[in-house]
Amino acid sequence: MKRALTPGTFDPITSGHLDVITRAAQLVDEVVVSVAASEKKNPLFTLDERVALVKEATAHLPNVRVEPFNDLLVNFARRMDAEVVIKGLRAITDFEYEFQMTALNYQLDQELETVFIMSPPQYMYLSSSIVREIASMHGSLDGLVPPCVVRALKEKFESVA
């Protein structure tokens, strides 16, 4: 069985993330959406909240499961028996960062392969940070995030107001 990881902070999961996960699910037997704790990023949503949102957003994909992690990706990949990491690429800046991370991961584990999926044009500009900013100003999130995330962001920013 081919198992892949699609790692990220998912703070929150966007339509772009969902596109990558959906396309990854067509390439392998199982996709483990790997939600990183990423405390250094000071996420808006807790790890448990992010895991729950990703689970809800991917519930329609039968070969996708969601797992949190808080260590090196290569160590998590070994524990999950994953053979490949599938990442989305939006722009040149993504490529530079992901190229560096892939090289480091290869240094740590030559058996773990990385595959990149190019973002379609409608998601090339989309990021979780942009979504959080739009939500904080009560802007429209139509098409940017799954419905469960729209609800969660509204709740989050109403409680802050």
PDB file of C-alpha atoms in Angstrom:
ATOM      1  CA  MET A   1       0.000   0.000   0.000  1.00  0.00           C
ATOM      2  CA  LYS A   2       1.331   3.441  -0.951  1.00  0.00           C
ATOM      3  CA  ARG A   3       0.855   5.895   1.915  1.00  0.00           C
ATOM      4  CA  ALA A   4       1.605   9.602   1.576  1.00  0.00           C
ATOM      5  CA  LEU A   5       1.750  12.472   4.014  1.00  0.00           C
ATOM      6  CA  THR A   6       0.435  15.926   3.203  1.00  0.00           C
ATOM      7  CA  PRO A   7       1.888  18.000   6.027  1.00  0.00           C
ATOM      8  CA  GLY A   8       1.070  21.523   7.074  1.00  0.00           C
ATOM      9  CA  THR A   9      -0.051  23.779   9.874  1.00  0.00           C
ATOM     10  CA  PHE A  10      -3.536  24.181   8.345  1.00  0.00           C
ATOM     11  CA  ASP A  11      -4.337  27.327  10.353  1.00  0.00           C
ATOM     12  CA  PRO A  12      -6.933  27.058   8.886  1.00  0.00           C
ATOM     13  CA  ILE A  13      -7.286  24.573   6.039  1.00  0.00           C
ATOM     14  CA  THR A  14      -8.038  26.417   2.789  1.00  0.00           C
ATOM     15  CA  SER A  15      -9.561  25.416  -0.529  1.00  0.00           C
ATOM     16  CA  GLY A  16      -6.002  25.286  -1.865  1.00  0.00           C
ATOM     17  CA  HIS A  17      -5.001  22.761   0.788  1.00  0.00           C
ATOM     18  CA  LEU A  18      -8.125  20.749   0.037  1.00  0.00           C
ATOM     19  CA  ASP A  19      -7.252  20.752  -3.678  1.00  0.00           C
ATOM     20  CA  VAL A  20      -3.789  19.292  -2.943  1.00  0.00           C
ATOM     21  CA  ILE A  21      -5.209  16.679  -0.548  1.00  0.00           C
ATOM     22  CA  THR A  22      -7.902  15.646  -3.053  1.00  0.00           C
ATOM     23  CA  ARG A  23      -5.398  15.320  -5.874  1.00  0.00           C
ATOM     24  CA  ALA A  24      -2.964  13.421  -3.630  1.00  0.00           C
ATOM     25  CA  ALA A  25      -5.757  10.989  -2.730  1.00  0.00           C
ATOM     26  CA  GLN A  26      -6.036  10.118  -6.423  1.00  0.00           C
ATOM     27  CA  LEU A  27      -2.331   9.197  -6.597  1.00  0.00           C
ATOM     28  CA  VAL A  28      -1.857   6.907  -3.596  1.00  0.00           C
ATOM     29  CA  ASP A  29      -3.778   4.335  -1.586  1.00  0.00           C
ATOM     30  CA  GLU A  30      -3.896   6.434   1.577  1.00  0.00           C
ATOM     31  CA  VAL A  31      -3.182  10.053   2.453  1.00  0.00           C
ATOM     32  CA  VAL A  32      -2.379  11.041   6.011  1.00  0.00           C
ATOM     33  CA  VAL A  33      -3.025  14.747   6.396  1.00  0.00           C
ATOM     34  CA  SER A  34      -0.353  15.612   8.938  1.00  0.00           C
ATOM     35  CA  VAL A  35      -1.293  18.603  11.052  1.00  0.00           C
ATOM     36  CA  ALA A  36       1.826  20.152  12.579  1.00  0.00           C
ATOM     37  CA  ALA A  37       1.636  21.628  16.071  1.00  0.00           C
ATOM     38  CA  SER A  38       3.734  24.616  14.896  1.00  0.00           C
ATOM     39  CA  GLU A  39       3.659  26.489  18.209  1.00  0.00           C
ATOM     40  CA  LYS A  40       6.363  28.863  16.917  1.00  0.00           C
ATOM     41  CA  LYS A  41       3.872  30.119  14.327  1.00  0.00           C
ATOM     42  CA  ASN A  42       1.469  31.107  17.114  1.00  0.00           C
ATOM     43  CA  PRO A  43      -1.578  29.573  15.384  1.00  0.00           C
ATOM     44  CA  LEU A  44      -5.042  31.079  15.687  1.00  0.00           C
ATOM     45  CA  PHE A  45      -6.621  27.644  16.151  1.00  0.00           C
ATOM     46  CA  THR A  46      -5.418  25.051  18.648  1.00  0.00           C
ATOM     47  CA  LEU A  47      -3.977  21.816  17.317  1.00  0.00           C
ATOM     48  CA  ASP A  48      -7.172  19.964  18.285  1.00  0.00           C
ATOM     49  CA  GLU A  49      -9.309  22.575  16.505  1.00  0.00           C
ATOM     50  CA  ARG A  50      -7.188  22.374  13.351  1.00  0.00           C
ATOM     51  CA  VAL A  51      -7.327  18.569  13.346  1.00  0.00           C
ATOM     52  CA  ALA A  52     -11.129  18.681  13.748  1.00  0.00           C
ATOM     53  CA  LEU A  53     -11.514  21.208  10.903  1.00  0.00           C
ATOM     54  CA  VAL A  54      -9.319  19.152   8.567  1.00  0.00           C
ATOM     55  CA  LYS A  55     -11.262  15.993   9.453  1.00  0.00           C
ATOM     56  CA  GLU A  56     -14.551  17.716   8.670  1.00  0.00           C
ATOM     57  CA  ALA A  57     -13.230  19.234   5.431  1.00  0.00           C
ATOM     58  CA  THR A  58     -11.875  15.882   4.192  1.00  0.00           C
ATOM     59  CA  ALA A  59     -14.692  13.611   5.448  1.00  0.00           C
ATOM     60  CA  HIS A  60     -15.836  13.017   1.850  1.00  0.00           C
ATOM     61  CA  LEU A  61     -12.463  11.464   0.905  1.00  0.00           C
ATOM     62  CA  PRO A  62     -12.507   7.789   1.968  1.00  0.00           C
ATOM     63  CA  ASN A  63      -8.747   7.207   1.713  1.00  0.00           C
ATOM     64  CA  VAL A  64      -7.766  10.262   3.779  1.00  0.00           C
ATOM     65  CA  ARG A  65      -7.131  10.337   7.506  1.00  0.00           C
ATOM     66  CA  VAL A  66      -5.903  13.156   9.715  1.00  0.00           C
ATOM     67  CA  GLU A  67      -3.167  12.919  12.347  1.00  0.00           C
ATOM     68  CA  PRO A  68      -1.477  15.589  14.473  1.00  0.00           C
ATOM     69  CA  PHE A  69       2.307  15.599  14.909  1.00  0.00           C
ATOM     70  CA  ASN A  70       4.901  17.530  16.860  1.00  0.00           C
ATOM     71  CA  ASP A  71       8.287  16.282  15.717  1.00  0.00           C
ATOM     72  CA  LEU A  72      10.452  16.033  12.624  1.00  0.00           C
ATOM     73  CA  LEU A  73       8.461  15.183   9.531  1.00  0.00           C
ATOM     74  CA  VAL A  74      10.837  12.333   8.634  1.00  0.00           C
ATOM     75  CA  ASN A  75      10.306  10.735  12.069  1.00  0.00           C
ATOM     76  CA  PHE A  76       6.545  11.095  11.743  1.00  0.00           C
ATOM     77  CA  ALA A  77       6.710   9.606   8.227  1.00  0.00           C
ATOM     78  CA  ARG A  78       8.553   6.564   9.584  1.00  0.00           C
ATOM     79  CA  ARG A  79       5.948   6.083  12.343  1.00  0.00           C
ATOM     80  CA  MET A  80       3.157   6.314   9.756  1.00  0.00           C
ATOM     81  CA  ASP A  81       4.982   3.981   7.311  1.00  0.00           C
ATOM     82  CA  ALA A  82       4.698   6.690   4.667  1.00  0.00           C
ATOM     83  CA  GLU A  83       6.832   6.475   1.550  1.00  0.00           C
ATOM     84  CA  VAL A  84       6.168   9.907   0.132  1.00  0.00           C
ATOM     85  CA  VAL A  85       5.429  13.474   1.151  1.00  0.00           C
ATOM     86  CA  ILE A  86       3.080  15.380  -1.150  1.00  0.00           C
ATOM     87  CA  LYS A  87       3.218  19.166  -0.989  1.00  0.00           C
ATOM     88  CA  GLY A  88       1.478  21.921  -2.889  1.00  0.00           C
ATOM     89  CA  LEU A  89       3.403  24.689  -4.627  1.00  0.00           C
ATOM     90  CA  ARG A  90       1.905  28.109  -5.299  1.00  0.00           C
ATOM     91  CA  ALA A  91       4.732  30.417  -6.299  1.00  0.00           C
ATOM     92  CA  ILE A  92       8.489  30.828  -6.512  1.00  0.00           C
ATOM     93  CA  THR A  93       8.690  31.651  -2.799  1.00  0.00           C
ATOM     94  CA  ASP A  94       7.023  28.317  -1.999  1.00  0.00           C
ATOM     95  CA  PHE A  95       9.504  26.553  -4.265  1.00  0.00           C
ATOM     96  CA  GLU A  96      12.552  28.037  -2.531  1.00  0.00           C
ATOM     97  CA  TYR A  97      11.325  27.064   0.927  1.00  0.00           C
ATOM     98  CA  GLU A  98      10.097  23.613  -0.124  1.00  0.00           C
ATOM     99  CA  PHE A  99      13.308  22.922  -2.071  1.00  0.00           C
ATOM    100  CA  GLN A 100      15.292  23.629   1.098  1.00  0.00           C
ATOM    101  CA  MET A 101      13.021  21.463   3.270  1.00  0.00           C
ATOM    102  CA  THR A 102      13.112  18.613   0.746  1.00  0.00           C
ATOM    103  CA  ALA A 103      16.911  18.692   0.677  1.00  0.00           C
ATOM    104  CA  LEU A 104      17.062  18.590   4.476  1.00  0.00           C
ATOM    105  CA  ASN A 105      14.504  15.783   4.677  1.00  0.00           C
ATOM    106  CA  TYR A 106      16.485  13.823   2.085  1.00  0.00           C
ATOM    107  CA  GLN A 107      19.619  14.292   4.191  1.00  0.00           C
ATOM    108  CA  LEU A 108      17.746  12.811   7.163  1.00  0.00           C
ATOM    109  CA  ASP A 109      16.004   9.993   5.260  1.00  0.00           C
ATOM    110  CA  GLN A 110      16.924   9.083   1.675  1.00  0.00           C
ATOM    111  CA  GLU A 111      13.994   6.663   1.504  1.00  0.00           C
ATOM    112  CA  LEU A 112      11.353   9.387   1.903  1.00  0.00           C
ATOM    113  CA  GLU A 113      10.413  10.869  -1.466  1.00  0.00           C
ATOM    114  CA  THR A 114       8.801  14.276  -1.967  1.00  0.00           C
ATOM    115  CA  VAL A 115       6.306  15.027  -4.733  1.00  0.00           C
ATOM    116  CA  PHE A 116       4.988  18.493  -5.572  1.00  0.00           C
ATOM    117  CA  ILE A 117       1.559  19.346  -6.908  1.00  0.00           C
ATOM    118  CA  MET A 118       1.235  22.711  -8.611  1.00  0.00           C
ATOM    119  CA  SER A 119      -1.605  24.858  -7.416  1.00  0.00           C
ATOM    120  CA  PRO A 120      -4.243  25.766  -9.995  1.00  0.00           C
ATOM    121  CA  PRO A 121      -4.449  29.500 -10.788  1.00  0.00           C
ATOM    122  CA  GLN A 122      -7.480  30.143  -8.563  1.00  0.00           C
ATOM    123  CA  TYR A 123      -5.451  29.124  -5.471  1.00  0.00           C
ATOM    124  CA  MET A 124      -2.008  30.515  -6.329  1.00  0.00           C
ATOM    125  CA  TYR A 125      -2.549  33.568  -4.131  1.00  0.00           C
ATOM    126  CA  LEU A 126      -4.370  31.769  -1.323  1.00  0.00           C
ATOM    127  CA  SER A 127      -2.772  31.239   2.084  1.00  0.00           C
ATOM    128  CA  SER A 128      -4.004  30.627   5.609  1.00  0.00           C
ATOM    129  CA  SER A 129      -2.580  33.971   6.718  1.00  0.00           C
ATOM    130  CA  ILE A 130      -4.562  35.817   4.035  1.00  0.00           C
ATOM    131  CA  VAL A 131      -7.693  33.922   5.060  1.00  0.00           C
ATOM    132  CA  ARG A 132      -7.166  34.854   8.722  1.00  0.00           C
ATOM    133  CA  GLU A 133      -6.705  38.511   7.777  1.00  0.00           C
ATOM    134  CA  ILE A 134      -9.857  38.594   5.638  1.00  0.00           C
ATOM    135  CA  ALA A 135     -11.815  36.860   8.401  1.00  0.00           C
ATOM    136  CA  SER A 136     -10.521  39.275  11.044  1.00  0.00           C
ATOM    137  CA  MET A 137     -11.971  42.133   8.989  1.00  0.00           C
ATOM    138  CA  HIS A 138     -15.229  40.231   8.422  1.00  0.00           C
ATOM    139  CA  GLY A 139     -14.669  39.907   4.669  1.00  0.00           C
ATOM    140  CA  SER A 140     -16.175  37.263   2.415  1.00  0.00           C
ATOM    141  CA  LEU A 141     -14.483  33.867   2.471  1.00  0.00           C
ATOM    142  CA  ASP A 142     -16.587  32.404  -0.350  1.00  0.00           C
ATOM    143  CA  GLY A 143     -14.570  29.811  -2.235  1.00  0.00           C
ATOM    144  CA  LEU A 144     -11.473  30.357  -0.092  1.00  0.00           C
ATOM    145  CA  VAL A 145     -12.173  27.819   2.647  1.00  0.00           C
ATOM    146  CA  PRO A 146     -14.572  24.938   3.309  1.00  0.00           C
ATOM    147  CA  PRO A 147     -17.890  25.841   5.035  1.00  0.00           C
ATOM    148  CA  CYS A 148     -16.754  24.387   8.374  1.00  0.00           C
ATOM    149  CA  VAL A 149     -13.852  26.839   8.392  1.00  0.00           C
ATOM    150  CA  VAL A 150     -16.107  29.793   7.583  1.00  0.00           C
ATOM    151  CA  ARG A 151     -18.162  28.928  10.684  1.00  0.00           C
ATOM    152  CA  ALA A 152     -15.083  28.430  12.873  1.00  0.00           C
ATOM    153  CA  LEU A 153     -13.509  31.722  11.773  1.00  0.00           C
ATOM    154  CA  LYS A 154     -16.741  33.634  12.382  1.00  0.00           C
ATOM    155  CA  GLU A 155     -16.947  32.151  15.870  1.00  0.00           C
ATOM    156  CA  LYS A 156     -13.291  32.901  16.559  1.00  0.00           C
ATOM    157  CA  PHE A 157     -13.459  36.519  15.477  1.00  0.00           C
ATOM    158  CA  GLU A 158     -16.860  37.199  17.047  1.00  0.00           C
ATOM    159  CA  SER A 159     -15.473  36.041  20.394  1.00  0.00           C
ATOM    160  CA  VAL A 160     -12.512  38.422  19.973  1.00  0.00           C
ATOM    161  CA  ALA A 161     -14.700  41.436  19.124  1.00  0.00           C
TER     162      ALA A 161
END
